[in-house]
Short mmCIF file of C-alpha atoms and ligand atoms in Angstrom, two decimals:
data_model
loop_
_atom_site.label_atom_id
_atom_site.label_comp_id
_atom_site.label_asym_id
_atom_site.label_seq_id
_atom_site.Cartn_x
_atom_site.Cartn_y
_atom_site.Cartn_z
CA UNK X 1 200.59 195.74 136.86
CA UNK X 2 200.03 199.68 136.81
CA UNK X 3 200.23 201.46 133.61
CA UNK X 4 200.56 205.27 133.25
CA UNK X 5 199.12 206.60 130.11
CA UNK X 6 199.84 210.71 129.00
CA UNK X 7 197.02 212.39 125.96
CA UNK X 8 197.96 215.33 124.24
CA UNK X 9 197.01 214.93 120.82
CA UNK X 10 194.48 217.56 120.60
CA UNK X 11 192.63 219.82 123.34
CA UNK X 12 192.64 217.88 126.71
CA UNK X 13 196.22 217.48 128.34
CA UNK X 14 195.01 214.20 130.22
CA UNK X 15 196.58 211.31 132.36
CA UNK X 16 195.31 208.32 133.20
CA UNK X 17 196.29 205.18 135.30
CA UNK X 18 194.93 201.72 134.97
CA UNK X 19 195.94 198.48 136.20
CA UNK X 20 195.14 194.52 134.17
CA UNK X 21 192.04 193.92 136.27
CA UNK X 22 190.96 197.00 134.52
CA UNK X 23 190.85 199.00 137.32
CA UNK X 24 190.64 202.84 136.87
CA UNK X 25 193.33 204.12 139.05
CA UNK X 26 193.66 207.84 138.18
CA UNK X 27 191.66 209.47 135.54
CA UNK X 28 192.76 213.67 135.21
CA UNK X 29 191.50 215.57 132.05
CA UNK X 30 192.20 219.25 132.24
CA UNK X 31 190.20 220.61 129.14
CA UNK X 32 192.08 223.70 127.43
CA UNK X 33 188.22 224.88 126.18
CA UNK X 34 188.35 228.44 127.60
CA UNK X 35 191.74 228.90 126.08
CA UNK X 36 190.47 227.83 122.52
CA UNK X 37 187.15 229.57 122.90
CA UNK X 38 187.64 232.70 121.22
CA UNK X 39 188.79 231.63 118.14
CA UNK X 40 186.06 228.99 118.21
CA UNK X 41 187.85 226.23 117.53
CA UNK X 42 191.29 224.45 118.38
CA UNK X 43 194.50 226.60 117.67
CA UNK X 44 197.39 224.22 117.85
CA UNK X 45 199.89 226.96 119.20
CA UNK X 46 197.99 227.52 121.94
CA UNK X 47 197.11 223.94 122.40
CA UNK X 48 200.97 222.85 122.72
CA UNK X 49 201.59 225.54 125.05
CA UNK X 50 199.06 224.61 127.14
CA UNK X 51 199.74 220.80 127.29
CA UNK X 52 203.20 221.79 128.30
CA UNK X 53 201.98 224.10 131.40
CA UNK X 54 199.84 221.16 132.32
CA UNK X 55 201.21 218.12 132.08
CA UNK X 56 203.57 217.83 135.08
CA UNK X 57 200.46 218.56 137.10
CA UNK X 58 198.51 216.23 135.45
CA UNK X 59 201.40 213.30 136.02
CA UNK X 60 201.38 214.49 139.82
CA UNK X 61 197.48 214.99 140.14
CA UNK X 62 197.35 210.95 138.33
CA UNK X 63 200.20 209.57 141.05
CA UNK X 64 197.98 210.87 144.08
CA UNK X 65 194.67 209.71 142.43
CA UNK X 66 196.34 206.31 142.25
CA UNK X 67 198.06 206.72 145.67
CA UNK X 68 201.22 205.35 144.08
CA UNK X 69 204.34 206.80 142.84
CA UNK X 70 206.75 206.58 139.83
CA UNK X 71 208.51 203.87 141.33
CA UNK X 72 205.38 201.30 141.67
CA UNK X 73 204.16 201.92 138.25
CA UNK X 74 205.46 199.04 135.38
CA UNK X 75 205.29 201.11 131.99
CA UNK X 76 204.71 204.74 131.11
CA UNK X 77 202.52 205.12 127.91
CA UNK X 78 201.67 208.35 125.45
CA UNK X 79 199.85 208.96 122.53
CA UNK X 80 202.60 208.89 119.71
CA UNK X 81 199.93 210.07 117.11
CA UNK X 82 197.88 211.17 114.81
CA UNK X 83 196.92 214.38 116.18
CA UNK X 84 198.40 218.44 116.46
CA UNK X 85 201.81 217.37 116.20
CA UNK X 86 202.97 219.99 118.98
CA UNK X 87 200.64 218.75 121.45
CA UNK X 88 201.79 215.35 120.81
CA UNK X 89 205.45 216.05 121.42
CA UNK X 90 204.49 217.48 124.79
CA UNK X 91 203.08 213.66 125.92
CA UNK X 92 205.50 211.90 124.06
CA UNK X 93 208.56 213.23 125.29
CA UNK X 94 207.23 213.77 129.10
CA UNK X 95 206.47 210.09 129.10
CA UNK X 96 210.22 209.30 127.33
CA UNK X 97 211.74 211.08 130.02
CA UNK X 98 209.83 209.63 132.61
CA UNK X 99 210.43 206.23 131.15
CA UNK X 100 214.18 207.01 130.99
CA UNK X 101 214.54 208.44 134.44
CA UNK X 102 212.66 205.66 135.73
CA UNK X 103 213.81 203.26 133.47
CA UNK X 104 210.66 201.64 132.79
CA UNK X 105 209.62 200.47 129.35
CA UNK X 106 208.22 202.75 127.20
CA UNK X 107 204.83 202.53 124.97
CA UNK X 108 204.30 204.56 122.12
CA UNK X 109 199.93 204.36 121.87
CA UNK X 110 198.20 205.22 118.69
CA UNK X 111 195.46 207.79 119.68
CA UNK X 112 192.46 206.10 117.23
CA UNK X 113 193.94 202.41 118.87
CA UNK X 114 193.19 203.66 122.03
CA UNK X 115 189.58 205.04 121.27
CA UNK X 116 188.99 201.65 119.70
CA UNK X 117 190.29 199.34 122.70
CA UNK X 118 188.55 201.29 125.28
CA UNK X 119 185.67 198.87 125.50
CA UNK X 120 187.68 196.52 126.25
CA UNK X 121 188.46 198.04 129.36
CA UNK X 122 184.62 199.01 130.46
CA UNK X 123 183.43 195.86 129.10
CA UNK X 124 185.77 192.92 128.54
CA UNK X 125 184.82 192.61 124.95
CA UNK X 126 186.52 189.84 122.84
CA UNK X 127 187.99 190.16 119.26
CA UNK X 128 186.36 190.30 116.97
CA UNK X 129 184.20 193.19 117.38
CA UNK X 130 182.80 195.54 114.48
CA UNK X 131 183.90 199.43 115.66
CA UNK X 132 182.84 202.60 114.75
CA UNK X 133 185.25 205.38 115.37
CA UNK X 134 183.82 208.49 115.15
CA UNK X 135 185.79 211.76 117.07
CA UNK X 136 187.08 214.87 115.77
CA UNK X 137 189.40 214.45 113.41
CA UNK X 138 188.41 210.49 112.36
CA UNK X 139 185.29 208.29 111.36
CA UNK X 140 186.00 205.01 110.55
CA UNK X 141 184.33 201.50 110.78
CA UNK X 142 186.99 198.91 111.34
CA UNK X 143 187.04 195.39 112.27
CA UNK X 144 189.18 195.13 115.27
CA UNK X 145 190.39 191.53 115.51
CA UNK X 146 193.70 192.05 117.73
CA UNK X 147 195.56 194.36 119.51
CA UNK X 148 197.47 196.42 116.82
CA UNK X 149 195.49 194.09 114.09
CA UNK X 150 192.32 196.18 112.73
CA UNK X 151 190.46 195.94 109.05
CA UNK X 152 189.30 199.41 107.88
CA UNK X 153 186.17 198.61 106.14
CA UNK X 154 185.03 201.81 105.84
CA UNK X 155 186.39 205.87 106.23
CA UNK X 156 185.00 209.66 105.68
CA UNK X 157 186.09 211.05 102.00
CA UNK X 158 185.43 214.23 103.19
CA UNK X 159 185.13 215.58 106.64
CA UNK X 160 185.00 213.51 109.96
CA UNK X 161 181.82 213.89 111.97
CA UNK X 162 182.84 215.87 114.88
CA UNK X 163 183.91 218.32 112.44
CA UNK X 164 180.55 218.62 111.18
CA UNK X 165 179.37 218.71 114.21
CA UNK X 166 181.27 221.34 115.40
CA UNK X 167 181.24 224.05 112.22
CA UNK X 168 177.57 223.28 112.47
CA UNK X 169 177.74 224.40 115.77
CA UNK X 170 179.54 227.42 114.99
CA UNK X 171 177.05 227.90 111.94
CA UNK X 172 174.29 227.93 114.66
CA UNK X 173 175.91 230.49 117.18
CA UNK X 174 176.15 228.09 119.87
CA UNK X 175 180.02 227.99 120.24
CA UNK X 176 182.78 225.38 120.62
CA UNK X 177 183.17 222.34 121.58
CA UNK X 178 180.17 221.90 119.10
CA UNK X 179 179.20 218.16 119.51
CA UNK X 180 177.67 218.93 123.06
CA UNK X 181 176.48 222.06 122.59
CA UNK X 182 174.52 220.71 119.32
CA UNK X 183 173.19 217.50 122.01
CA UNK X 184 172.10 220.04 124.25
CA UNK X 185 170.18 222.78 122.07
CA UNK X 186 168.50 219.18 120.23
CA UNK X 187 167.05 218.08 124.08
CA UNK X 188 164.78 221.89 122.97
CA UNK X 189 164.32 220.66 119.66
CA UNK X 190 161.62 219.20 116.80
CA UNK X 191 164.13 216.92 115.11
CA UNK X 192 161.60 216.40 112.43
CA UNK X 193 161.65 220.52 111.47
CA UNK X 194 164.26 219.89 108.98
CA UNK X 195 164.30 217.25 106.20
CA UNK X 196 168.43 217.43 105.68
CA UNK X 197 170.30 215.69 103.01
CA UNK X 198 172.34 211.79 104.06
CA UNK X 199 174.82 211.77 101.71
CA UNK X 200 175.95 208.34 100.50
CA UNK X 201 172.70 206.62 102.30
CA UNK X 202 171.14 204.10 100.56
CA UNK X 203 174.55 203.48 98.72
CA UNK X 204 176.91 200.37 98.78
CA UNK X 205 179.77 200.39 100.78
CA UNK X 206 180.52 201.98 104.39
CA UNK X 207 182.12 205.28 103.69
CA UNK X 208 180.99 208.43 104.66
CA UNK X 209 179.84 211.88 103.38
CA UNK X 210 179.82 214.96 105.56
CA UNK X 211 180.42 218.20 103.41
CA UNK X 212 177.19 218.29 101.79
CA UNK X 213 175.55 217.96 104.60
CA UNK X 214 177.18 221.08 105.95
CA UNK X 215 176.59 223.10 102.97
CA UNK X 216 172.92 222.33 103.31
CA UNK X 217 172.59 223.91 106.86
CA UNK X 218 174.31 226.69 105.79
CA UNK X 219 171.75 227.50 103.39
CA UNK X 220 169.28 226.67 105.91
CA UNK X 221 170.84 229.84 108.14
CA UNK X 222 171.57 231.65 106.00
CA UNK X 223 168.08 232.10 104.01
CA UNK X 224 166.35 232.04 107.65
CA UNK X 225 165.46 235.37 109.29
CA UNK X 226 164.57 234.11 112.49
CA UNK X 227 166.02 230.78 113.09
CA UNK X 228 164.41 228.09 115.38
CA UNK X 229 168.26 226.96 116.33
CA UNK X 230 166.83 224.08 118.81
CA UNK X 231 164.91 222.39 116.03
CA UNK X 232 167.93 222.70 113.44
CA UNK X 233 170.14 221.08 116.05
CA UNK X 234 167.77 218.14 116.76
CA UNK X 235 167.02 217.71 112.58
CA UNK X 236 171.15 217.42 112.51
CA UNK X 237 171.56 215.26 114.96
CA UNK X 238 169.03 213.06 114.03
CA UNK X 239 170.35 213.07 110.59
CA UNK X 240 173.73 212.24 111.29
CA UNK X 241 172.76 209.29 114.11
CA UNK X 242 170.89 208.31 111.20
CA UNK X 243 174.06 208.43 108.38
CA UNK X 244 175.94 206.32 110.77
CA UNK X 245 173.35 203.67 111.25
CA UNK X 246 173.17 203.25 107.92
CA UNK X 247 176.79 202.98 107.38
CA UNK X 248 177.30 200.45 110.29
CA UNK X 249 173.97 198.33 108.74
CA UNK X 250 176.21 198.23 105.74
CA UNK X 251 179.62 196.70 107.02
CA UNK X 252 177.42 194.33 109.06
CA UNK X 253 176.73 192.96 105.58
CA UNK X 254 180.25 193.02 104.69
CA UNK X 255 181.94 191.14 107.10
CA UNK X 256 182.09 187.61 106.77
CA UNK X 257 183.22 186.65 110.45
CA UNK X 258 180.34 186.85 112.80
CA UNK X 259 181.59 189.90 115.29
CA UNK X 260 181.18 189.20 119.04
CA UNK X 261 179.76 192.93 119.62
CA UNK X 262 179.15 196.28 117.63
CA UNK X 263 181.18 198.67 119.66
CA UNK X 264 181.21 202.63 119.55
CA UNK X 265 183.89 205.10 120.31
CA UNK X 266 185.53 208.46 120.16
CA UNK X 267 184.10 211.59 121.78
CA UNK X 268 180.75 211.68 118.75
CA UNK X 269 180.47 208.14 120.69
CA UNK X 270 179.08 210.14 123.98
CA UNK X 271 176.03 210.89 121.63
CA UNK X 272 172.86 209.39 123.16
CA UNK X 273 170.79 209.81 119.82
CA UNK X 274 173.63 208.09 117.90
CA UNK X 275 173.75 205.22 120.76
CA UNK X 276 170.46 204.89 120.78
CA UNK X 277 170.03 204.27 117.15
CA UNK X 278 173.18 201.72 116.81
CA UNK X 279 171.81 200.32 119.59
CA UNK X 280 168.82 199.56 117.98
CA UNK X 281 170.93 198.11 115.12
CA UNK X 282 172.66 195.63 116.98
CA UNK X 283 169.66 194.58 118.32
CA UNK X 284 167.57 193.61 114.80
CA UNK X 285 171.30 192.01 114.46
CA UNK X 286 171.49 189.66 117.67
CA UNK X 287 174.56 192.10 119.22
CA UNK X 288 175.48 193.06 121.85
CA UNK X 289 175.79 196.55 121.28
CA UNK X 290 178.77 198.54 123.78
CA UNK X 291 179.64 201.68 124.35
CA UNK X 292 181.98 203.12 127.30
CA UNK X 293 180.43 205.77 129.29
CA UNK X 294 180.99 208.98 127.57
CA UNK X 295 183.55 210.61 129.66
CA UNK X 296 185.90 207.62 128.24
CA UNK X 297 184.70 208.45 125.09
CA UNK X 298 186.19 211.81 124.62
CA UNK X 299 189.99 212.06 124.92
CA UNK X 300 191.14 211.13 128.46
CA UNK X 301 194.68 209.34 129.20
CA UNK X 302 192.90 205.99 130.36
CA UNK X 303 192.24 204.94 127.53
CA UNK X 304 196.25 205.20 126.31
CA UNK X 305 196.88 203.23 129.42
CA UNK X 306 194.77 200.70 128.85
CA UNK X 307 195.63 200.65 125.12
CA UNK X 308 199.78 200.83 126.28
CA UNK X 309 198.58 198.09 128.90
CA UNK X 310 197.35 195.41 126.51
CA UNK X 311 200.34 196.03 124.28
CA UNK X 312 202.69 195.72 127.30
CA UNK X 313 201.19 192.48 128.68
CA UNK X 314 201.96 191.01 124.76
CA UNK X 315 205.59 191.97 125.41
CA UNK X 316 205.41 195.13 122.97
CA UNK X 317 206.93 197.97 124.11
CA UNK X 318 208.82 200.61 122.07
CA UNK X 319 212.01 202.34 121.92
CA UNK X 320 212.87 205.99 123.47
CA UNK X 321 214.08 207.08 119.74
CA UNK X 322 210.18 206.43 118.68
CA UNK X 323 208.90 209.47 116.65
CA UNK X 324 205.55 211.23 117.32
CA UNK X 325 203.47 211.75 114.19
CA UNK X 326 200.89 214.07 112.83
CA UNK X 327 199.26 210.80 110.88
CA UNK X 328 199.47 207.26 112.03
CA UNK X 329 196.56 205.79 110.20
CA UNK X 330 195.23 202.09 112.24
O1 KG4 O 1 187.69 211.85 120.59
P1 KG4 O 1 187.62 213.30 120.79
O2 KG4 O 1 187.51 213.84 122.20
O3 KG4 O 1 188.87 214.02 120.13
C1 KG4 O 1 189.38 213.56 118.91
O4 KG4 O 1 190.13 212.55 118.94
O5 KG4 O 1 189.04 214.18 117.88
O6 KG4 O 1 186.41 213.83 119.93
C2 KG4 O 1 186.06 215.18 119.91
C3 KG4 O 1 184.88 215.36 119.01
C4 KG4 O 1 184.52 216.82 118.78
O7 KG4 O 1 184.27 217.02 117.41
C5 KG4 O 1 183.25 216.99 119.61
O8 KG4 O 1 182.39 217.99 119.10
C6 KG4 O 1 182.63 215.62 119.49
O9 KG4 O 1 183.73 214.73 119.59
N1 KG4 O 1 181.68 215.36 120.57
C7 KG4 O 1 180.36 215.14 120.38
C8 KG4 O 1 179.79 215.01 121.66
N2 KG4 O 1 180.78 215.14 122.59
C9 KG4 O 1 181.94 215.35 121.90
N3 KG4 O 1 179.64 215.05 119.24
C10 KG4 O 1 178.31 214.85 119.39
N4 KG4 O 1 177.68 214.73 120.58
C11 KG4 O 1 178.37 214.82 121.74
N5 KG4 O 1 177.75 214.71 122.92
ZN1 ZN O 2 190.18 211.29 120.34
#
């Protein structure tokens, strides 16, 4: 069973191909990051455009890959939502017409359903497993105890992580995408320069706080005359692997079902400070703690395979009239 899977929800036009052995057939991510440079961040005009230039290629470039064709491959899947609704057109209705020209079933794949079965595909994890989300636009710890069948236990009231860790970036001069560039300036860093607030730490429950945070290196750079950037990084990141520990050490408490794994994902999952401290935390918990590698982290079109793939092998598929959305919450 092949499964083609189309991303375009955001700034990576990306196909991937997968088969049930969970085999990685094809896996093409063309980033759009020089286009969105300028402006420092993603502009969804430009995004949509640019998914549309790219995603025949991509389709082609994921058929060679996979040294198969149109013809060999059982369903065609595409994220559906949430995400920059003209990007997410793009995937949607290149996989609809592929799927009707082809007539192969169709799968519409939710983007944050997709981050959150991924380990599944690296690591044959069962149900249920306790998942933090945490990408751009979404931070979330869920209980994922089926396919299509998760338990939010826990969400951002304010902004999602990435975001903070991307208008910190720009806050620091070092550019867009932030989360990286922030991981990379840290490596230079004293991560104990900066005593930062943790908003919500300490507190019940397993949402998060971001905004004050980000007000609170903002003051840092702006009262600073000459400002030790590396060490600011590194007191961030340490701060926020630290937030999310916390968090995740909460809805551990929560959950009433023992889960067979704490599992990480979305592109803040590619954060080795952050996987290094959860993985400490499944550890004083008995778990097996899992993260993909962080190239399947970030958006890439394997991941909706695999995510259209364990939906198709249930029988679900979805009709061609299917509408993309900007929000599609799990
Ligand atoms: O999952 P993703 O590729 O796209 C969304 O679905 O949003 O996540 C992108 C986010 C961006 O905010 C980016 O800055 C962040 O993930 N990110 C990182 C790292 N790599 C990507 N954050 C921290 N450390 C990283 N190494
Ligand atoms: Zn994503």
């Amino acid at each position: 069973m092949l499964v083609l899977g189309l991303e375009t929800s955001c700034d990576e036009t990306a196909v991937g191909i997968v088969d049930e052995k969970r085999k990685i057939r094809a896996n093409i991510v063309a980033t759009q990051f020089e286009a969105h440079r300028p402006y420092g961040g993603v502009v969804p005009e430009i995004a949509a455009r640019a998914h549309l230039d790219k995603i025949d290629d991509c389709v082609r470039a994921a058929l060679k890959e996979a040294d198969t064709n149109l013809d060999s491959i059982d369903a065609i899947a595409a994220t559906c939502g949430p995400g920059l609704i003209g990007g997410v057109m793009v995937g949607a209705m290149t996989a609809k017409a592929i799927a009707a020209a082809k007539n192969k079933p169709f799968i519409a794949v939710n983007h944050l359903e997709a981050h959150a079965l991924t380990a599944r595909l690296t690591h044959d994890v069962a149900f249920p497993y306790l998942l933090l989300l945490v990408s751009g636009g979404h931070c979330q710890i869920l209980l994922a105890k089926g396919v299509g069948d998760f338990q939010k236990l826990g969400g951002t009231i304010d902004d999602a992580v990435g975001e903070c860790f991307d208008k910190s970036a720009k806050l620091l001069g070092l550019g867009y995408p932030g989360g990286p560039l922030i991981e990379r300036a840290a490596q230079g860093g004293n991560e104990n320069a900066f005593k930062l607030p943790k908003p919500l730490v300490g507190r019940e429950g397993c949402d998060f706080s971001f905004s004050g945070l980000k007000t609170a290196l903002r003051q840092i750079v702006e009262d600073s005359e000459n400002l030790a950037a590396p060490d600011l990084a590194a007191s961030l990141q340490k701060t926020i692997a630290e937030i999310l520990a916390d968090r995740v050490a909460n809805a551990l408490k929560m959950i009433d079902t023992k889960p067979t794994a704490l599992v990480v994902g979305g592109g803040v999952a590619s954060n080795q400070k952050i996987r290094a401290n959860l993985a400490a935390l499944a550890a004083k918990n008995n778990l097996p703690f899992v993260a993909p590698p962080p190239a399947l982290c970030t958006d890439n079109g394997v991941m909706i395979a695999w995510a259209g793939l364990e939906h198709f092998r249930l029988g679900q598929t979805d009709p061609l009239t299917f509408r993309a959305r900007p929000r599609w919450p799990l």
